[in-house]
Short mmCIF file of C-alpha atoms in Angstrom, two decimals:
data_model
loop_
_atom_site.label_atom_id
_atom_site.label_comp_id
_atom_site.label_asym_id
_atom_site.label_seq_id
_atom_site.Cartn_x
_atom_site.Cartn_y
_atom_site.Cartn_z
CA MET I 26 -34.51 -48.47 -34.29
CA TYR I 27 -36.39 -45.00 -35.55
CA ASN I 28 -34.72 -41.38 -36.71
CA LYS I 29 -35.44 -38.75 -34.47
CA LYS I 30 -37.32 -37.31 -36.49
CA VAL I 31 -40.05 -40.38 -36.78
CA ILE I 32 -40.02 -40.35 -32.88
CA SER I 33 -41.27 -37.00 -32.34
CA ARG I 34 -44.80 -36.79 -35.27
CA PHE I 35 -45.26 -40.04 -33.27
CA LYS I 36 -44.66 -38.56 -29.84
CA LYS I 37 -46.51 -35.34 -31.67
CA PRO I 38 -48.43 -35.47 -34.17
CA LYS I 39 -50.10 -32.33 -35.31
CA PHE I 40 -52.19 -33.74 -37.66
CA ALA I 41 -53.83 -36.15 -35.81
CA GLY I 42 -57.77 -36.74 -34.84
CA GLU I 43 -60.84 -36.07 -37.29
CA ILE I 44 -62.92 -33.38 -38.95
CA LYS I 45 -65.70 -32.69 -37.92
CA ASN I 46 -67.76 -31.87 -40.67
CA ALA I 47 -65.09 -32.99 -43.37
CA ASP I 48 -65.85 -32.56 -47.04
CA ALA I 49 -64.71 -36.95 -47.52
CA VAL I 50 -62.56 -39.29 -45.81
CA GLY I 51 -60.23 -42.33 -47.17
CA GLU I 52 -59.26 -45.29 -45.18
CA VAL I 53 -57.01 -47.96 -45.50
CA GLY I 54 -55.24 -50.88 -44.37
CA ASN I 55 -57.05 -53.78 -42.01
CA LEU I 56 -56.92 -55.28 -38.42
CA LYS I 57 -54.76 -58.27 -39.62
CA CYS I 58 -52.37 -56.52 -40.95
CA GLY I 59 -52.48 -53.92 -38.10
CA ASP I 60 -51.70 -50.79 -39.25
CA ILE I 61 -55.89 -48.06 -40.47
CA MET I 62 -54.72 -44.75 -41.72
CA ARG I 63 -58.18 -43.02 -42.21
CA VAL I 64 -57.73 -39.34 -43.35
CA TYR I 65 -60.21 -36.91 -43.79
CA ILE I 66 -60.12 -33.35 -45.52
CA LYS I 67 -61.72 -29.97 -46.21
CA VAL I 68 -61.29 -28.25 -49.49
CA LYS I 69 -61.48 -25.27 -50.65
CA GLU I 70 -61.42 -23.51 -53.68
CA GLY I 71 -59.51 -26.87 -54.60
CA LYS I 72 -57.49 -27.49 -52.53
CA ILE I 73 -56.93 -29.33 -49.26
CA SER I 74 -57.83 -26.77 -47.05
CA GLN I 75 -57.89 -28.86 -43.59
CA ILE I 76 -55.87 -32.19 -43.26
CA LYS I 77 -56.58 -34.36 -40.50
CA PHE I 78 -55.67 -37.93 -39.44
CA LYS I 79 -56.56 -41.27 -37.05
CA THR I 80 -54.98 -44.38 -36.86
CA TYR I 81 -54.29 -47.38 -35.25
CA GLY I 82 -50.71 -48.51 -35.75
CA CYS I 83 -47.31 -48.47 -35.33
CA VAL I 84 -45.33 -45.10 -34.18
CA ALA I 85 -43.84 -45.56 -38.73
CA ALA I 86 -47.89 -45.68 -38.94
CA ILE I 87 -48.63 -42.46 -36.84
CA ALA I 88 -45.41 -40.91 -37.58
CA SER I 89 -45.70 -41.29 -41.18
CA SER I 90 -49.88 -40.38 -42.05
CA ASP I 91 -49.42 -36.87 -39.97
CA ILE I 92 -46.17 -35.96 -42.52
CA LEU I 93 -48.40 -36.86 -44.89
CA CYS I 94 -50.63 -34.74 -43.26
CA GLU I 95 -47.64 -31.89 -43.32
CA LEU I 96 -47.30 -32.72 -47.21
CA ALA I 97 -50.80 -32.52 -48.66
CA LYS I 98 -51.85 -30.16 -47.01
CA GLY I 99 -52.74 -26.72 -48.78
CA LYS I 100 -51.47 -28.24 -52.50
CA THR I 101 -54.84 -28.84 -55.31
CA LEU I 102 -56.62 -32.07 -55.06
CA GLU I 103 -54.36 -33.03 -58.63
CA GLU I 104 -50.85 -32.33 -57.25
CA ALA I 105 -52.52 -34.23 -53.78
CA GLN I 106 -53.58 -37.18 -56.03
CA LYS I 107 -49.44 -36.38 -57.07
CA ILE I 108 -47.74 -37.48 -53.58
CA THR I 109 -46.25 -41.56 -53.55
CA GLY I 110 -45.01 -43.36 -50.90
CA ARG I 111 -42.12 -42.30 -51.99
CA ASP I 112 -41.96 -38.95 -51.43
CA VAL I 113 -43.88 -39.65 -48.27
CA LEU I 114 -40.90 -41.66 -46.90
CA LYS I 115 -38.58 -38.98 -49.05
CA GLU I 116 -39.62 -36.66 -45.31
CA VAL I 117 -40.20 -38.99 -43.09
CA GLY I 118 -36.08 -40.29 -43.57
CA GLU I 119 -34.72 -43.47 -43.05
CA VAL I 120 -36.89 -46.68 -41.86
CA PRO I 121 -35.73 -50.01 -40.89
CA ALA I 122 -36.92 -52.35 -43.44
CA LEU I 123 -40.15 -54.21 -42.69
CA LYS I 124 -41.70 -50.48 -42.03
CA VAL I 125 -41.71 -49.32 -45.39
CA HIS I 126 -44.65 -50.69 -46.09
CA CYS I 127 -46.25 -49.21 -43.51
CA SER I 128 -44.30 -45.45 -44.01
CA ILE I 129 -46.74 -45.83 -46.87
CA LEU I 130 -49.95 -46.95 -46.16
CA ALA I 131 -51.61 -43.22 -45.28
CA GLN I 132 -50.73 -41.76 -49.14
CA ASN I 133 -54.28 -44.71 -50.57
CA ALA I 134 -55.70 -43.48 -48.35
CA LEU I 135 -55.56 -39.68 -48.55
CA LYS I 136 -56.20 -40.34 -52.37
CA LYS I 137 -58.88 -42.87 -51.50
CA ALA I 138 -60.67 -39.40 -49.56
CA ILE I 139 -59.82 -36.65 -52.42
CA GLU I 140 -61.98 -40.05 -54.84
CA GLU I 141 -65.06 -40.01 -52.52
CA TYR I 142 -64.35 -35.81 -52.89
CA LYS I 143 -65.47 -36.59 -56.71
CA LYS I 144 -67.39 -38.34 -56.84
CA LYS I 145 -69.24 -36.12 -54.68
CA SER I 146 -69.20 -33.34 -56.24
CA GLN I 147 -69.74 -34.79 -59.90
CA MET R 2 -34.68 -41.23 -17.37
CA LYS R 3 -34.74 -44.28 -14.68
CA THR R 4 -34.94 -46.72 -16.25
CA ILE R 5 -38.25 -49.37 -15.09
CA TYR R 6 -37.27 -52.82 -15.85
CA LEU R 7 -39.73 -54.54 -17.18
CA ASP R 8 -38.07 -57.19 -19.46
CA ASN R 9 -37.37 -60.33 -17.41
CA GLY R 10 -38.98 -61.91 -19.56
CA ALA R 11 -36.30 -61.25 -22.06
CA THR R 12 -33.86 -61.97 -20.17
CA THR R 13 -32.50 -60.26 -16.58
CA LYS R 14 -29.99 -58.80 -15.29
CA ILE R 15 -27.06 -60.62 -14.15
CA CYS R 16 -27.30 -60.90 -9.66
CA PRO R 17 -23.37 -59.87 -7.68
CA ALA R 18 -23.09 -63.63 -7.28
CA ALA R 19 -23.16 -65.31 -10.35
CA GLU R 20 -20.50 -61.95 -11.84
CA ALA R 21 -18.50 -63.25 -8.38
CA ALA R 22 -19.11 -66.52 -9.22
CA ILE R 23 -17.98 -65.94 -12.93
CA LYS R 24 -14.57 -63.75 -11.91
CA GLU R 25 -13.23 -66.51 -10.16
CA ALA R 26 -13.99 -68.93 -12.57
CA ASN R 27 -11.76 -67.48 -14.29
CA GLU R 28 -8.63 -67.04 -12.39
CA LYS R 29 -9.03 -69.64 -11.27
CA PHE R 30 -10.37 -72.39 -13.35
CA PHE R 31 -9.56 -70.90 -16.52
CA ALA R 32 -7.90 -74.51 -17.87
CA ASN R 33 -9.65 -76.52 -20.03
CA PRO R 34 -11.73 -79.10 -18.41
CA ALA R 35 -10.80 -81.91 -19.97
CA SER R 36 -7.37 -81.57 -19.47
CA ILE R 37 -4.94 -83.62 -17.27
CA HIS R 38 -2.85 -81.72 -15.11
CA HIS R 39 -3.94 -80.34 -12.32
CA ALA R 40 -5.20 -76.99 -13.56
CA GLY R 41 -7.14 -79.24 -15.98
CA ILE R 42 -8.68 -81.63 -12.11
CA GLU R 43 -9.79 -78.03 -10.66
CA ALA R 44 -12.24 -76.94 -13.69
CA SER R 45 -13.53 -79.63 -13.60
CA LYS R 46 -14.31 -80.04 -10.50
CA ARG R 47 -15.71 -77.06 -10.04
CA LEU R 48 -18.27 -77.79 -12.70
CA GLU R 49 -18.61 -81.14 -11.75
CA ARG R 50 -20.30 -79.02 -8.49
CA ALA R 51 -21.86 -77.53 -10.61
CA ARG R 52 -23.58 -79.59 -13.39
CA LYS R 53 -24.30 -81.43 -9.79
CA THR R 54 -25.98 -78.50 -8.07
CA ILE R 55 -28.57 -78.87 -11.34
CA ALA R 56 -28.91 -82.14 -10.88
CA ASN R 57 -29.92 -81.93 -6.57
CA THR R 58 -31.83 -78.69 -7.51
CA LEU R 59 -34.14 -80.77 -10.52
CA GLY R 60 -33.60 -83.98 -7.78
CA ALA R 61 -32.19 -85.87 -11.11
CA SER R 62 -28.17 -87.81 -11.71
CA PRO R 63 -25.43 -85.18 -12.31
CA GLU R 64 -25.16 -87.46 -15.27
CA GLU R 65 -28.60 -86.23 -16.37
CA ILE R 66 -27.72 -82.58 -17.40
CA ILE R 67 -25.79 -81.18 -20.75
CA PHE R 68 -25.11 -77.81 -20.61
CA THR R 69 -25.18 -75.78 -23.46
CA SER R 70 -25.25 -72.28 -25.16
CA GLY R 71 -28.89 -71.69 -23.95
CA GLY R 72 -32.77 -72.62 -24.41
CA THR R 73 -32.69 -72.65 -27.54
CA GLU R 74 -29.74 -74.90 -27.63
CA SER R 75 -31.61 -77.52 -25.53
CA ASN R 76 -34.83 -76.95 -27.31
CA ASN R 77 -33.21 -77.81 -30.55
CA LEU R 78 -31.03 -81.21 -29.05
CA ALA R 79 -33.98 -82.81 -27.56
CA ILE R 80 -36.48 -82.60 -30.08
CA LYS R 81 -33.75 -82.70 -32.90
CA GLY R 82 -31.20 -85.34 -30.53
CA LEU R 83 -34.21 -87.59 -30.32
CA SER R 84 -35.38 -87.46 -33.82
CA PHE R 85 -32.73 -88.33 -35.13
CA GLN R 86 -31.67 -91.23 -32.82
CA ASN R 87 -34.89 -92.84 -33.26
CA PRO R 88 -35.85 -92.46 -36.71
CA SER R 89 -38.75 -94.70 -36.80
CA LYS R 90 -40.51 -92.73 -35.56
CA LYS R 91 -41.92 -89.93 -37.05
CA HIS R 92 -44.83 -88.60 -34.65
CA ILE R 93 -44.42 -84.86 -32.49
CA ILE R 94 -46.81 -83.60 -30.22
CA ALA R 95 -46.25 -80.06 -29.73
CA SER R 96 -49.25 -76.83 -28.34
CA LYS R 97 -48.89 -74.07 -30.69
CA ILE R 98 -48.34 -72.10 -28.14
CA GLU R 99 -44.46 -73.34 -27.54
CA HIS R 100 -41.35 -70.54 -27.80
CA ASP R 101 -40.32 -70.55 -32.39
CA CYS R 102 -38.00 -72.03 -31.38
CA VAL R 103 -39.26 -75.36 -30.62
CA LEU R 104 -42.23 -74.30 -33.40
CA ASN R 105 -39.47 -74.48 -35.85
CA SER R 106 -37.16 -76.90 -35.28
CA CYS R 107 -40.57 -78.98 -34.95
CA LYS R 108 -41.43 -76.89 -38.47
CA TRP R 109 -38.54 -78.24 -39.97
CA LEU R 110 -38.19 -81.67 -39.37
CA GLU R 111 -42.00 -81.73 -40.65
CA GLU R 112 -40.54 -80.26 -43.55
CA ARG R 113 -37.91 -84.18 -43.33
CA GLY R 114 -40.85 -86.53 -43.47
CA TYR R 115 -42.20 -86.87 -39.94
CA GLU R 116 -45.61 -84.99 -38.84
CA ILE R 117 -46.06 -82.60 -36.29
CA THR R 118 -49.92 -81.98 -34.33
CA PHE R 119 -49.84 -78.89 -32.52
CA LEU R 120 -52.14 -79.38 -29.93
CA ASP R 121 -54.98 -77.07 -29.41
CA VAL R 122 -54.53 -75.22 -26.19
CA ASP R 123 -57.68 -73.30 -24.70
CA LYS R 124 -58.61 -69.85 -23.62
CA GLU R 125 -56.92 -69.03 -20.52
CA GLY R 126 -52.87 -70.83 -22.61
CA PHE R 127 -53.94 -75.18 -21.32
CA VAL R 128 -53.70 -78.33 -23.62
CA ASN R 129 -56.30 -79.79 -23.83
CA LEU R 130 -55.18 -83.09 -21.90
CA GLN R 131 -57.73 -85.78 -23.77
CA GLN R 132 -56.98 -84.36 -27.13
CA LEU R 133 -52.97 -84.76 -26.17
CA GLN R 134 -54.82 -88.00 -24.89
CA ASN R 135 -56.13 -88.81 -28.55
CA ALA R 136 -53.04 -87.79 -30.13
CA ILE R 137 -50.63 -89.68 -29.41
CA ARG R 138 -50.33 -93.21 -32.07
CA PRO R 139 -47.59 -96.26 -31.33
CA ASP R 140 -45.90 -93.83 -33.45
CA THR R 141 -45.45 -91.21 -31.64
CA LEU R 142 -41.62 -90.25 -30.25
CA LEU R 143 -41.68 -87.59 -28.51
CA VAL R 144 -44.32 -85.00 -26.60
CA SER R 145 -42.46 -81.28 -26.23
CA ILE R 146 -45.29 -79.04 -24.51
CA ILE R 147 -43.11 -75.72 -22.82
CA HIS R 148 -44.11 -75.84 -19.00
CA GLY R 149 -43.83 -71.55 -17.87
CA ASN R 150 -45.08 -69.96 -21.57
CA ASN R 151 -43.14 -66.92 -22.64
CA GLU R 152 -45.25 -64.36 -23.51
CA ILE R 153 -48.39 -64.84 -21.88
CA GLY R 154 -47.52 -67.20 -18.34
CA THR R 155 -49.64 -69.90 -18.26
CA LEU R 156 -47.91 -72.84 -16.32
CA GLN R 157 -49.10 -76.54 -17.76
CA ASN R 158 -49.74 -78.70 -15.13
CA LEU R 159 -46.44 -80.89 -16.19
CA GLN R 160 -47.67 -84.04 -14.92
CA LYS R 161 -50.92 -84.75 -15.58
CA ILE R 162 -48.80 -84.00 -19.05
CA TYR R 163 -46.77 -86.77 -18.32
CA GLU R 164 -48.46 -89.36 -16.99
CA ILE R 165 -50.68 -89.36 -19.83
CA CYS R 166 -47.23 -89.67 -22.35
CA LYS R 167 -45.87 -92.24 -19.74
CA LYS R 168 -49.35 -94.43 -20.12
CA LYS R 169 -48.78 -94.32 -23.52
CA LYS R 170 -45.89 -94.24 -24.29
CA ALA R 171 -44.40 -90.73 -25.86
CA ILE R 172 -40.73 -89.50 -24.05
CA PHE R 173 -42.31 -85.67 -22.81
CA HIS R 174 -39.91 -82.68 -23.08
CA THR R 175 -40.94 -79.60 -21.79
CA ASP R 176 -39.03 -75.78 -21.59
CA ALA R 177 -39.22 -74.82 -18.48
CA CYS R 178 -36.70 -71.64 -19.45
CA GLN R 179 -39.30 -69.16 -17.98
CA SER R 180 -40.46 -71.74 -15.06
CA PHE R 181 -37.02 -72.24 -13.62
CA THR R 182 -36.48 -71.60 -9.74
CA LYS R 183 -40.32 -69.24 -10.23
CA ALA R 184 -42.13 -72.48 -10.06
CA PRO R 185 -42.01 -75.92 -8.53
CA LEU R 186 -39.16 -77.90 -11.43
CA SER R 187 -38.92 -82.25 -11.24
CA ALA R 188 -36.95 -84.99 -12.63
CA LYS R 189 -40.65 -86.37 -12.15
CA MET R 190 -42.05 -84.04 -13.73
CA ALA R 191 -40.38 -85.05 -17.31
CA ASP R 192 -38.18 -86.84 -19.65
CA MET R 193 -35.81 -84.02 -21.07
CA ILE R 194 -36.21 -80.61 -18.77
CA THR R 195 -34.89 -77.57 -21.66
CA ILE R 196 -33.56 -75.12 -18.15
CA ASN R 197 -31.46 -71.92 -19.26
CA ALA R 198 -29.19 -69.12 -16.30
CA HIS R 199 -29.49 -65.60 -17.98
CA LYS R 200 -33.48 -65.80 -17.06
CA MET R 201 -33.19 -66.03 -13.63
CA HIS R 202 -29.50 -63.44 -13.49
CA GLY R 203 -27.69 -65.85 -14.32
CA PRO R 204 -25.57 -65.43 -17.49
CA LYS R 205 -26.62 -65.19 -21.16
CA GLY R 206 -24.58 -68.04 -23.16
CA ILE R 207 -25.57 -71.25 -21.05
CA GLY R 208 -28.21 -73.32 -20.71
CA ALA R 209 -28.76 -76.93 -19.72
CA LEU R 210 -30.57 -79.78 -20.37
CA TYR R 211 -32.25 -82.84 -18.42
CA ILE R 212 -32.09 -85.55 -20.33
CA ARG R 213 -33.25 -89.10 -18.06
CA LYS R 214 -30.78 -91.57 -17.75
CA GLY R 215 -31.53 -94.26 -20.37
CA ILE R 216 -32.73 -92.00 -22.52
CA GLN R 217 -30.70 -91.78 -25.95
CA LEU R 218 -29.83 -88.62 -27.63
CA THR R 219 -27.42 -88.37 -31.50
CA PRO R 220 -25.70 -85.62 -30.87
CA LEU R 221 -26.14 -82.04 -33.22
CA ALA R 222 -22.60 -80.97 -32.28
CA HIS R 223 -19.31 -83.42 -32.97
CA GLY R 224 -16.09 -83.34 -31.89
CA GLY R 225 -14.30 -84.00 -28.79
CA GLY R 226 -16.78 -86.08 -27.09
CA HIS R 227 -17.35 -83.85 -23.82
CA GLN R 228 -20.56 -84.93 -21.77
CA GLN R 229 -21.00 -88.63 -23.10
CA GLY R 230 -20.58 -87.17 -26.50
CA ILE R 231 -23.87 -85.90 -26.33
CA ARG R 232 -22.44 -82.86 -27.02
CA SER R 233 -18.80 -82.20 -27.41
CA GLY R 234 -16.89 -78.27 -26.95
CA THR R 235 -14.38 -76.72 -24.11
CA GLN R 236 -17.04 -76.17 -21.80
CA ASN R 237 -17.93 -73.50 -19.77
CA VAL R 238 -16.35 -73.22 -16.23
CA ALA R 239 -17.17 -69.97 -15.25
CA ALA R 240 -20.74 -69.96 -17.42
CA ALA R 241 -20.99 -72.90 -14.62
CA ALA R 242 -20.64 -71.45 -11.74
CA GLY R 243 -22.15 -68.52 -13.37
CA PHE R 244 -25.36 -70.66 -13.19
CA GLU R 245 -24.60 -72.18 -10.37
CA ALA R 246 -24.38 -69.10 -8.25
CA ALA R 247 -27.70 -67.90 -10.19
CA ILE R 248 -29.28 -70.72 -8.76
CA LYS R 249 -28.28 -70.94 -4.87
CA GLU R 250 -29.28 -66.84 -4.55
CA ALA R 251 -33.05 -67.53 -6.10
CA GLN R 252 -33.38 -70.78 -3.61
CA LYS R 253 -32.34 -67.87 -1.46
CA GLN R 254 -35.12 -65.77 -1.90
CA LYS R 255 -37.76 -67.99 -2.26
CA LYS R 256 -40.18 -65.08 0.03
CA GLN R 257 -39.35 -63.15 -3.42
CA ILE R 258 -41.77 -65.20 -4.88
CA LYS R 259 -44.65 -64.27 -3.47
CA ASN R 260 -43.86 -60.68 -3.51
CA MET R 261 -43.53 -60.36 -7.11
CA GLN R 262 -46.64 -62.73 -7.43
CA ASN R 263 -48.00 -60.55 -5.00
CA LEU R 264 -46.59 -57.45 -7.75
CA ARG R 265 -47.35 -59.15 -10.57
CA ASP R 266 -51.71 -59.06 -9.43
CA TYR R 267 -51.26 -55.47 -8.13
CA PHE R 268 -50.61 -54.50 -11.76
CA ILE R 269 -52.73 -56.47 -13.33
CA LYS R 270 -55.81 -55.35 -11.49
CA SER R 271 -54.76 -51.73 -11.60
CA ALA R 272 -54.15 -52.04 -15.40
CA LEU R 273 -57.47 -53.94 -16.40
CA LYS R 274 -59.21 -50.92 -14.85
CA ILE R 275 -58.57 -49.09 -18.21
CA PRO R 276 -61.54 -49.88 -20.71
CA ASN R 277 -62.08 -52.49 -22.76
CA SER R 278 -58.96 -54.53 -21.66
CA THR R 279 -58.45 -58.15 -21.72
CA LEU R 280 -55.91 -60.55 -19.69
CA ASN R 281 -54.15 -63.10 -21.76
CA GLY R 282 -53.42 -66.17 -19.49
CA ALA R 283 -53.86 -68.28 -16.63
CA GLU R 284 -54.55 -66.64 -13.27
CA GLY R 285 -52.87 -66.90 -9.44
CA ASN R 286 -50.60 -70.18 -9.39
CA SER R 287 -51.27 -70.91 -12.51
CA ARG R 288 -49.34 -68.21 -13.94
CA LEU R 289 -45.87 -66.82 -13.81
CA ALA R 290 -44.57 -65.76 -10.71
CA ASN R 291 -43.13 -62.05 -12.24
CA ASN R 292 -45.72 -62.12 -15.99
CA ILE R 293 -48.65 -59.63 -16.90
CA ASN R 294 -50.27 -59.69 -20.60
CA ILE R 295 -52.62 -57.40 -21.51
CA SER R 296 -54.67 -56.90 -25.00
CA PHE R 297 -56.30 -53.16 -25.22
CA ALA R 298 -58.64 -52.72 -27.56
CA GLY R 299 -57.92 -49.88 -30.37
CA VAL R 300 -54.26 -50.11 -30.19
CA GLU R 301 -51.30 -51.36 -31.49
CA GLY R 302 -48.87 -52.42 -28.65
CA GLU R 303 -46.30 -50.99 -30.75
CA SER R 304 -46.79 -48.06 -29.79
CA VAL R 305 -48.18 -48.86 -26.52
CA ALA R 306 -44.15 -50.11 -26.24
CA ALA R 307 -42.23 -46.49 -27.63
CA LEU R 308 -45.56 -44.35 -25.49
CA LEU R 309 -43.91 -46.45 -22.29
CA ASP R 310 -39.95 -46.22 -23.42
CA MET R 311 -40.68 -42.69 -23.75
CA GLU R 312 -40.86 -42.96 -20.35
CA GLY R 313 -38.18 -45.17 -18.89
CA ILE R 314 -40.43 -48.60 -19.01
CA CYS R 315 -38.83 -51.08 -20.68
CA CYS R 316 -42.09 -53.30 -21.89
CA SER R 317 -42.18 -56.41 -25.16
CA THR R 318 -45.51 -56.61 -26.96
CA GLY R 319 -47.92 -59.57 -29.45
CA SER R 320 -47.73 -57.07 -32.43
CA ALA R 321 -46.72 -57.97 -35.93
CA CYS R 322 -44.94 -55.02 -36.19
CA ALA R 323 -42.71 -55.56 -32.65
CA SER R 324 -41.19 -58.98 -34.19
CA LYS R 325 -38.79 -59.72 -37.90
CA SER R 326 -41.96 -61.39 -39.18
CA LEU R 327 -44.71 -59.29 -39.93
CA ASP R 328 -46.70 -62.16 -37.85
CA PRO R 329 -48.90 -60.79 -35.25
CA SER R 330 -48.07 -63.65 -31.78
CA HIS R 331 -49.02 -67.02 -32.34
CA VAL R 332 -49.17 -67.30 -28.54
CA ILE R 333 -52.46 -64.51 -28.11
CA MET R 334 -54.26 -65.93 -32.00
CA ALA R 335 -54.17 -70.02 -29.76
CA ILE R 336 -55.56 -67.86 -26.74
CA SER R 337 -58.39 -65.53 -28.85
CA ASN R 338 -59.75 -67.45 -31.30
CA ASN R 339 -57.73 -65.78 -33.94
CA SER R 340 -58.06 -62.00 -33.63
CA HIS R 341 -55.76 -59.95 -34.76
CA GLU R 342 -56.89 -57.24 -32.73
CA ARG R 343 -55.67 -58.85 -28.78
CA ALA R 344 -52.39 -59.89 -30.60
CA HIS R 345 -51.34 -57.60 -31.78
CA GLY R 346 -53.04 -55.16 -29.06
CA SER R 347 -51.06 -57.62 -26.58
CA ILE R 348 -48.39 -55.39 -23.96
CA ARG R 349 -45.97 -58.53 -21.48
CA PHE R 350 -44.21 -56.70 -18.32
CA THR R 351 -41.60 -59.08 -17.06
CA LEU R 352 -41.38 -58.54 -13.44
CA SER R 353 -37.99 -59.63 -11.32
CA ALA R 354 -37.80 -59.50 -8.19
CA SER R 355 -36.38 -56.30 -7.76
CA ASN R 356 -39.05 -54.23 -8.68
CA THR R 357 -40.82 -52.00 -6.46
CA LYS R 358 -43.86 -50.72 -6.27
CA LYS R 359 -43.61 -47.33 -6.63
CA GLU R 360 -42.39 -47.87 -9.80
CA ILE R 361 -45.26 -50.70 -10.74
CA ASP R 362 -47.54 -48.02 -9.96
CA PHE R 363 -44.77 -45.57 -12.19
CA THR R 364 -45.82 -47.77 -14.59
CA LEU R 365 -49.59 -47.84 -14.74
CA ARG R 366 -49.75 -44.49 -14.57
CA ALA R 367 -47.88 -44.27 -18.31
CA LEU R 368 -49.59 -47.30 -19.61
CA ALA R 369 -53.87 -45.86 -18.93
CA GLN R 370 -51.47 -42.24 -20.87
CA ALA R 371 -50.76 -43.75 -23.65
CA VAL R 372 -53.39 -46.06 -23.14
CA LYS R 373 -55.32 -42.91 -23.63
CA LYS R 374 -53.95 -41.11 -25.72
CA LEU R 375 -53.29 -44.10 -29.19
CA ARG R 376 -56.68 -44.40 -28.75
CA LYS R 377 -57.31 -40.20 -29.17
CA ILE R 378 -55.99 -41.52 -32.79
CA SER R 379 -56.98 -44.18 -33.23
CA PRO R 380 -60.24 -44.98 -35.65
CA LEU R 381 -61.47 -47.95 -34.56
CA LYS R 382 -64.18 -47.23 -31.90
CA ARG R 383 -63.93 -48.99 -28.19
#
């Protein structure tokens, strides 16, 4: 059902956890749909210096959260904001059609975190 | 990696006795049982012997047993066949926790002018008998209520339900695919009973419908008029022989039901030690001997099942993420006041008589680890 990359990222995510003194946090999803994703970021000199996630959801949701974090780390806020669901999916590789939805949720959580950060620093 | 198979509610491994019976029938009784030559007559005799065993098991007569391709077909035949035969009555009652093949047969009829009442269940999954009694009207054709629920294992009190139906003159059908040979079941408990082979170590692709004498059904498949015209199609002698052998095997091993119950209760008791866990379904003798279904707050079932699968453990989940429709289990929703978290976080383990305590202990350890690991990365505070 899932490709090797998805399975290995699900099993051993590199960015799972939380940042205690995060500069911003973004959350999407709800219990009804069965996916909740929270992304924590720390920003240094306009770039995402640290990023972590907490996800309630299926294998695809957890693996794609991890992959999103990897894509975003080190990027400027502007670059990170531009990451699309398609970018994440490209990295994730093939997922079952019904899982596309869970695979593109994480980037919305990141966008929210960046928006929050920008609002705070205004 | 060793496989620990705990998904016997989905299907079971065929038993050696059934395999042997199938092999023998394929060799000796391959002829068409409808043929008039001696080989056909021998095949027909073998087929009827299997039918008789099934009838005896239920306390029915052989003419009351119709072979089908399995549970789904039997349920469709009972519901649609009865509806087509009695077009003047257009009200059907079912519970909210029926198997999809009953739910969707009812919904299909609903789209065609039928009125369906879906009965509520309580938090253990029992149908509200008072609500049933009140729901039956003069135009109620059929009441269809599952015996042993496939997800949460709750066993309905068929006698009480049947009494109400008889009193109020509605025909009562029950889907007993999960409970057949695992819980007391007889033709005295319903007007129509669905059973199948592959849930009890028989072959896939064969089931039966018990139809009380006097009840007329319109066939869903028209053809050569086999099985009293109710279900046309060349009969599968070998599968019927395998079904019969599996039943005989199950009857020999009645003690194993008790062992399975003990293992089930040990599993439940141990798994509920994991914090924030809830048993789904009833307990004791009101629960299928092999069914365990537990929800873990803050985690999603598909992820738990995936981690267990990596340890070789096969189980299933009521989470939407594992379903084709993206809807969470309608059964868990019905018993939990529509708690999405309960439904998404539910894991079902279904035992067979060959599971060992060692396997269960291994599973319990893996389960506790999986839940702990996923809770650690879950944004839900538990």
